[in-house]
Amino acid sequence: MIIDCHGHYTTAPKALETWRNRQIAGIKDASSMPKASELKIGDDELRESIETNQLRLMKERGSDLTIFSPRASFMAHHIGDFNVSSTWAAICNELCYRVSTLFPDHFVPAAMLPQSPGVDPKTCIPELETCVRDYGNVAINLNPDPSGGHWTSPPLSDRHWYPIYEKMVEHDIPAMIHVSTSCNACFHTTGAHYLNADTTAFMQCLTADLFKDFPTLRFVIPHGGGAVPYHWGRFRGLAQELKKPLLEEHLLKNIFFDTCVYHQPGIDLLTKVIPVDNILFASEMIGAVRGIDPQTGHYFDDTKRYIEAAQINPEQRYKIYEGNARRVYPRLDARLKHRGT
């Protein structure tokens, strides 16, 4: 089985974006604020949005199951207050859950949290509990920068985040550390902000002792880990100067990287530098990079091609495709075992 750990609902019906635009307008004019019940999206619309997009490409490219979360750039936690984010997160999470019920063999939900700048992360716990308990979510997406590119929150190692970590440990779920839209003109959302955040999250963990407090906590850093695997010597050297243990002992029991690296040399370097036990297959399909590479004639985000061409053995390929996901996402593994797969 080939498990894609990084899928977003980027092809949701247009009605979702229309409702969101009304919600944003309602922040300034309360009389125009829509109710969640006013959003009407039928099952047939959901089926069409999936069958003609993600599911079609999954079948064409040979992947089986996607861990599916709301569209990352749409999370936009910097917009409005906690009530705005709470309503928006609940709507988006429910849609991903409905997709998972319509296509249970192909999609498993992961939750966005109703984060808001300057708001205690404890406020996210009711939505997290709902998603795990009622929707069967196997993971969360955690935004280390709800401010949208201004980085006003404490680092991930700060006790500010501990309420979320305590729930993650209780439910045995990992977090993909994933920012949302940048509203800072200095940082392009997908070309800079995403990759900067991946690198920043790793460095925040390197400089602290977070995993001493939470030894079973698991983070997936997307987009191939930002700059980390490609400057591994720098990070190893910084850890040494900071009197930290070797990175392989200090962080790689808790941190994992996905394969959203859209060219063969990048995947080759990733698999040479990072232990295979810490790499999970992912595509971010129909996400930030959707075009065809003129050098290869294939889609940039057809990441399975890169794994197939990488100089790794069948056992290592199995770990990247399936084994590591089952280990990092225990609730997913339990679900698959219940299905007999």
Short mmCIF file of C-alpha atoms in Angstrom, two decimals:
data_model
loop_
_atom_site.label_atom_id
_atom_site.label_comp_id
_atom_site.label_asym_id
_atom_site.label_seq_id
_atom_site.Cartn_x
_atom_site.Cartn_y
_atom_site.Cartn_z
CA MET A 1 0.00 0.00 0.00
CA ILE A 2 1.21 3.51 -0.83
CA ILE A 3 0.17 6.05 1.79
CA ASP A 4 0.39 9.77 1.03
CA CYS A 5 0.73 11.62 4.33
CA HIS A 6 0.28 15.12 2.87
CA GLY A 7 -2.99 15.80 1.10
CA HIS A 8 -5.15 18.94 1.29
CA TYR A 9 -8.68 19.55 0.09
CA THR A 10 -7.60 22.10 -2.50
CA THR A 11 -10.45 21.25 -4.88
CA ALA A 12 -13.41 21.82 -2.54
CA PRO A 13 -16.61 23.07 -4.24
CA LYS A 14 -16.72 26.78 -5.00
CA ALA A 15 -19.46 27.27 -2.42
CA LEU A 16 -16.88 26.88 0.34
CA GLU A 17 -14.79 29.81 -0.89
CA THR A 18 -17.93 31.90 -1.43
CA TRP A 19 -19.03 31.28 2.15
CA ARG A 20 -15.55 32.12 3.42
CA ASN A 21 -15.54 35.41 1.54
CA ARG A 22 -18.86 36.27 3.17
CA GLN A 23 -17.42 35.39 6.57
CA ILE A 24 -14.41 37.65 6.01
CA ALA A 25 -16.72 40.49 4.92
CA GLY A 26 -18.77 39.89 8.06
CA ILE A 27 -15.79 40.72 10.26
CA LYS A 28 -16.29 44.39 9.39
CA ASP A 29 -20.06 44.24 8.96
CA ALA A 30 -21.63 41.92 11.52
CA SER A 31 -24.99 42.06 9.78
CA SER A 32 -23.51 40.22 6.79
CA MET A 33 -21.81 37.46 8.82
CA PRO A 34 -23.14 34.13 7.46
CA LYS A 35 -24.20 31.23 9.63
CA ALA A 36 -22.45 27.89 9.19
CA SER A 37 -25.84 26.38 8.31
CA GLU A 38 -26.03 28.60 5.25
CA LEU A 39 -23.25 26.62 3.57
CA LYS A 40 -24.91 23.95 1.45
CA ILE A 41 -22.65 21.37 -0.22
CA GLY A 42 -24.23 18.06 -1.19
CA ASP A 43 -22.57 14.66 -1.34
CA ASP A 44 -22.71 14.65 -5.12
CA GLU A 45 -20.71 17.89 -5.22
CA LEU A 46 -18.12 16.38 -2.88
CA ARG A 47 -17.88 13.22 -4.98
CA GLU A 48 -17.36 15.22 -8.17
CA SER A 49 -14.70 17.41 -6.57
CA ILE A 50 -12.75 14.32 -5.50
CA GLU A 51 -13.37 11.87 -8.33
CA THR A 52 -12.30 14.30 -11.05
CA ASN A 53 -9.28 15.54 -9.14
CA GLN A 54 -7.44 13.83 -6.27
CA LEU A 55 -8.87 10.36 -6.72
CA ARG A 56 -8.33 10.41 -10.48
CA LEU A 57 -4.67 11.35 -10.03
CA MET A 58 -4.16 8.86 -7.21
CA LYS A 59 -5.30 6.08 -9.52
CA GLU A 60 -3.19 7.36 -12.41
CA ARG A 61 -0.05 7.72 -10.29
CA GLY A 62 -0.47 4.58 -8.22
CA SER A 63 -1.10 5.77 -4.65
CA ASP A 64 -3.74 4.17 -2.46
CA LEU A 65 -4.54 6.24 0.60
CA THR A 66 -4.22 9.94 1.46
CA ILE A 67 -4.16 11.57 4.88
CA PHE A 68 -6.45 14.44 4.01
CA SER A 69 -6.68 17.82 5.72
CA PRO A 70 -8.21 21.21 4.90
CA ARG A 71 -6.44 23.40 2.39
CA ALA A 72 -3.41 24.86 4.16
CA SER A 73 -3.45 28.30 2.57
CA PHE A 74 -7.17 28.59 3.41
CA MET A 75 -6.59 28.08 7.15
CA ALA A 76 -5.57 31.76 7.35
CA HIS A 77 -5.56 31.89 11.13
CA HIS A 78 -4.60 35.55 11.07
CA ILE A 79 -8.04 36.54 9.76
CA GLY A 80 -10.58 37.61 12.36
CA ASP A 81 -10.72 36.41 15.94
CA PHE A 82 -10.98 33.01 17.57
CA ASN A 83 -14.72 32.75 16.86
CA VAL A 84 -14.06 33.27 13.16
CA SER A 85 -11.31 30.63 13.15
CA SER A 86 -13.37 28.23 15.23
CA THR A 87 -16.33 28.32 12.86
CA TRP A 88 -14.08 28.08 9.81
CA ALA A 89 -12.08 25.14 11.19
CA ALA A 90 -15.24 23.23 12.12
CA ILE A 91 -16.65 23.65 8.61
CA CYS A 92 -13.42 22.60 6.86
CA ASN A 93 -12.84 19.63 9.15
CA GLU A 94 -16.37 18.38 8.67
CA LEU A 95 -15.96 18.51 4.88
CA CYS A 96 -12.77 16.42 5.05
CA TYR A 97 -14.58 13.96 7.32
CA ARG A 98 -17.44 13.71 4.83
CA VAL A 99 -14.95 13.00 2.04
CA SER A 100 -13.49 10.20 4.17
CA THR A 101 -16.94 8.66 4.64
CA LEU A 102 -17.69 8.86 0.91
CA PHE A 103 -14.28 7.37 -0.03
CA PRO A 104 -13.22 5.37 3.06
CA ASP A 105 -10.70 3.27 1.14
CA HIS A 106 -8.83 6.31 -0.15
CA PHE A 107 -9.02 9.19 2.36
CA VAL A 108 -8.43 9.48 6.10
CA PRO A 109 -8.95 12.88 7.76
CA ALA A 110 -6.47 15.08 9.61
CA ALA A 111 -7.64 18.23 11.38
CA MET A 112 -6.83 21.89 11.15
CA LEU A 113 -7.02 23.67 14.50
CA PRO A 114 -8.95 26.90 15.21
CA GLN A 115 -5.81 28.81 16.07
CA SER A 116 -5.83 32.58 16.39
CA PRO A 117 -2.92 34.99 17.07
CA GLY A 118 -2.44 35.70 20.75
CA VAL A 119 -5.11 33.21 21.84
CA ASP A 120 -4.37 30.41 24.30
CA PRO A 121 -3.93 27.10 22.40
CA LYS A 122 -6.23 25.48 24.98
CA THR A 123 -9.09 26.95 22.96
CA CYS A 124 -8.24 24.50 20.16
CA ILE A 125 -8.81 21.42 22.29
CA PRO A 126 -12.62 21.03 21.81
CA GLU A 127 -12.23 20.93 18.02
CA LEU A 128 -9.26 18.56 18.31
CA GLU A 129 -11.32 16.24 20.54
CA THR A 130 -14.28 16.32 18.17
CA CYS A 131 -12.10 15.46 15.19
CA VAL A 132 -10.35 12.55 16.90
CA ARG A 133 -13.36 11.18 18.77
CA ASP A 134 -16.17 11.75 16.25
CA TYR A 135 -14.42 11.99 12.89
CA GLY A 136 -11.64 9.45 13.34
CA ASN A 137 -8.86 11.93 12.56
CA VAL A 138 -5.39 10.40 12.72
CA ALA A 139 -3.39 13.65 12.98
CA ILE A 140 -3.55 17.41 13.24
CA ASN A 141 -1.96 20.26 11.35
CA LEU A 142 -0.27 22.67 13.76
CA ASN A 143 0.52 26.18 12.57
CA PRO A 144 3.60 27.56 14.38
CA ASP A 145 2.80 31.05 13.07
CA PRO A 146 -0.92 31.92 13.31
CA SER A 147 -0.03 35.57 12.61
CA GLY A 148 0.49 34.85 8.92
CA GLY A 149 4.18 35.54 8.41
CA HIS A 150 4.92 37.88 11.31
CA TRP A 151 5.91 35.16 13.82
CA THR A 152 4.35 36.65 16.94
CA SER A 153 3.85 33.29 18.72
CA PRO A 154 6.41 31.71 21.05
CA PRO A 155 8.65 28.97 19.61
CA LEU A 156 7.29 25.44 19.46
CA SER A 157 9.44 24.52 22.46
CA ASP A 158 7.62 27.04 24.69
CA ARG A 159 5.11 25.89 27.30
CA HIS A 160 2.55 27.99 25.40
CA TRP A 161 2.02 24.96 23.16
CA TYR A 162 1.97 22.31 25.86
CA PRO A 163 -1.86 21.95 26.04
CA ILE A 164 -1.83 20.82 22.41
CA TYR A 165 1.09 18.46 22.99
CA GLU A 166 -0.60 16.90 26.00
CA LYS A 167 -3.63 16.06 23.87
CA MET A 168 -1.44 14.76 21.06
CA VAL A 169 0.25 12.38 23.48
CA GLU A 170 -3.07 11.36 25.04
CA HIS A 171 -4.55 10.48 21.65
CA ASP A 172 -1.26 9.23 20.18
CA ILE A 173 -1.46 11.45 17.11
CA PRO A 174 1.30 13.35 15.29
CA ALA A 175 1.22 16.93 14.08
CA MET A 176 2.26 18.09 10.66
CA ILE A 177 3.92 21.45 11.32
CA HIS A 178 2.29 23.49 8.57
CA VAL A 179 1.89 27.25 8.27
CA SER A 180 -0.83 28.94 6.26
CA THR A 181 -0.99 32.00 4.04
CA SER A 182 1.59 34.73 4.48
CA CYS A 183 0.22 38.24 4.77
CA ASN A 184 3.79 39.59 5.00
CA ALA A 185 4.86 40.88 1.59
CA CYS A 186 8.44 39.82 2.31
CA PHE A 187 7.50 36.12 2.24
CA HIS A 188 5.81 34.47 -0.71
CA THR A 189 3.41 31.94 0.80
CA THR A 190 4.51 28.71 -0.87
CA GLY A 191 7.96 29.66 -2.15
CA ALA A 192 9.30 31.25 1.04
CA HIS A 193 6.94 31.16 4.02
CA TYR A 194 6.30 27.40 3.86
CA LEU A 195 9.95 26.45 3.49
CA ASN A 196 11.14 29.04 6.00
CA ALA A 197 8.65 27.71 8.52
CA ASP A 198 9.76 24.11 8.01
CA THR A 199 13.35 25.12 8.69
CA THR A 200 12.39 27.35 11.60
CA ALA A 201 10.33 24.62 13.28
CA PHE A 202 13.26 22.22 13.14
CA MET A 203 15.67 24.80 14.55
CA GLN A 204 13.27 25.63 17.38
CA CYS A 205 13.28 21.96 18.35
CA LEU A 206 17.07 21.69 17.98
CA THR A 207 17.73 24.52 20.44
CA ALA A 208 15.38 23.19 23.13
CA ASP A 209 14.63 20.08 25.15
CA LEU A 210 10.99 19.71 24.19
CA PHE A 211 11.17 15.97 23.65
CA LYS A 212 12.50 15.40 27.16
CA ASP A 213 9.09 16.60 28.37
CA PHE A 214 7.25 14.73 25.61
CA PRO A 215 9.35 11.73 24.58
CA THR A 216 6.58 10.24 22.40
CA LEU A 217 5.60 13.49 20.67
CA ARG A 218 5.90 13.25 16.88
CA PHE A 219 6.22 16.07 14.33
CA VAL A 220 6.11 15.68 10.56
CA ILE A 221 7.92 18.55 8.87
CA PRO A 222 6.61 18.84 5.31
CA HIS A 223 8.09 19.94 2.00
CA GLY A 224 11.13 17.75 2.49
CA GLY A 225 12.02 19.52 5.74
CA GLY A 226 12.58 22.95 4.22
CA ALA A 227 16.33 23.61 4.17
CA VAL A 228 17.19 21.06 6.83
CA PRO A 229 18.28 17.93 4.90
CA TYR A 230 20.15 20.03 2.37
CA HIS A 231 22.21 21.80 5.07
CA TRP A 232 22.48 18.83 7.41
CA GLY A 233 26.11 19.57 8.25
CA ARG A 234 25.16 23.07 9.40
CA PHE A 235 22.51 21.74 11.75
CA ARG A 236 24.75 18.99 13.07
CA GLY A 237 27.45 21.58 13.69
CA LEU A 238 25.04 23.95 15.43
CA ALA A 239 23.82 21.13 17.67
CA GLN A 240 27.42 20.38 18.58
CA GLU A 241 28.17 24.03 19.41
CA LEU A 242 25.04 24.16 21.56
CA LYS A 243 26.23 21.07 23.47
CA LYS A 244 23.26 19.05 22.24
CA PRO A 245 23.39 15.32 21.52
CA LEU A 246 23.90 14.12 17.97
CA LEU A 247 20.87 15.00 15.88
CA GLU A 248 20.22 11.34 15.17
CA GLU A 249 19.89 10.84 18.95
CA HIS A 250 18.36 14.20 19.85
CA LEU A 251 15.63 14.80 17.27
CA LEU A 252 15.14 11.95 14.84
CA LYS A 253 13.19 9.87 17.33
CA ASN A 254 10.51 12.53 17.17
CA ILE A 255 10.83 14.41 13.86
CA PHE A 256 10.03 13.10 10.39
CA PHE A 257 10.21 14.56 6.88
CA ASP A 258 7.93 14.08 3.91
CA THR A 259 8.85 13.74 0.22
CA CYS A 260 7.25 16.90 -1.17
CA VAL A 261 10.47 17.74 -3.00
CA TYR A 262 9.67 18.21 -6.63
CA HIS A 263 12.75 17.03 -8.45
CA GLN A 264 14.87 13.89 -8.52
CA PRO A 265 18.15 15.34 -7.17
CA GLY A 266 16.29 16.67 -4.14
CA ILE A 267 14.80 13.26 -3.34
CA ASP A 268 18.15 11.59 -3.94
CA LEU A 269 19.80 13.91 -1.42
CA LEU A 270 16.96 13.51 1.08
CA THR A 271 17.24 9.72 1.04
CA LYS A 272 21.03 9.85 1.36
CA VAL A 273 21.15 12.32 4.23
CA ILE A 274 18.10 11.52 6.35
CA PRO A 275 17.65 7.98 7.72
CA VAL A 276 14.96 6.19 5.73
CA ASP A 277 13.07 5.49 8.97
CA ASN A 278 12.38 9.24 9.14
CA ILE A 279 11.00 9.76 5.63
CA LEU A 280 7.31 9.48 4.74
CA PHE A 281 5.87 9.47 1.24
CA ALA A 282 3.85 12.57 0.37
CA SER A 283 2.84 14.51 -2.70
CA GLU A 284 0.80 17.58 -1.65
CA MET A 285 -1.01 16.66 -4.86
CA ILE A 286 -2.95 19.48 -6.54
CA GLY A 287 -1.30 21.84 -4.10
CA ALA A 288 1.34 24.51 -4.40
CA VAL A 289 3.11 23.07 -7.46
CA ARG A 290 0.69 21.78 -10.10
CA GLY A 291 2.44 22.21 -13.42
CA ILE A 292 4.39 19.88 -15.69
CA ASP A 293 8.18 19.92 -15.55
CA PRO A 294 9.36 20.68 -19.11
CA GLN A 295 12.58 18.77 -18.44
CA THR A 296 10.78 15.51 -17.69
CA GLY A 297 7.33 15.89 -19.21
CA HIS A 298 5.75 14.80 -15.91
CA TYR A 299 3.97 16.70 -13.18
CA PHE A 300 6.29 18.16 -10.55
CA ASP A 301 4.09 16.73 -7.77
CA ASP A 302 4.11 13.17 -9.12
CA THR A 303 6.51 12.31 -6.32
CA LYS A 304 6.10 8.54 -6.63
CA ARG A 305 8.28 8.70 -9.75
CA TYR A 306 11.14 10.12 -7.71
CA ILE A 307 10.88 7.43 -5.03
CA GLU A 308 10.82 4.73 -7.69
CA ALA A 309 13.98 6.16 -9.27
CA ALA A 310 15.84 6.71 -5.99
CA GLN A 311 18.80 4.44 -5.26
CA ILE A 312 17.18 2.64 -2.33
CA ASN A 313 16.34 -1.01 -1.79
CA PRO A 314 12.83 -2.54 -1.66
CA GLU A 315 12.76 -2.61 2.14
CA GLN A 316 13.62 1.08 2.31
CA ARG A 317 11.02 1.88 -0.33
CA TYR A 318 8.39 -0.02 1.68
CA LYS A 319 9.21 2.04 4.77
CA ILE A 320 8.83 5.31 2.86
CA TYR A 321 5.60 4.24 1.17
CA GLU A 322 3.83 2.52 4.03
CA GLY A 323 5.77 1.26 7.03
CA ASN A 324 6.79 4.61 8.45
CA ALA A 325 3.27 6.06 8.09
CA ARG A 326 1.81 3.17 10.04
CA ARG A 327 4.36 3.77 12.80
CA VAL A 328 4.11 7.58 12.93
CA TYR A 329 0.29 7.53 12.65
CA PRO A 330 -0.75 4.73 15.05
CA ARG A 331 -4.45 5.52 14.67
CA LEU A 332 -4.09 5.02 10.95
CA ASP A 333 -2.35 1.70 11.52
CA ALA A 334 -5.14 0.55 13.85
CA ARG A 335 -7.71 1.58 11.27
CA LEU A 336 -5.97 -0.33 8.51
CA LYS A 337 -5.58 -3.42 10.67
CA HIS A 338 -9.29 -3.30 11.48
CA ARG A 339 -9.95 -3.26 7.74
CA GLY A 340 -7.56 -6.17 7.27
CA THR A 341 -5.07 -4.17 5.16
#
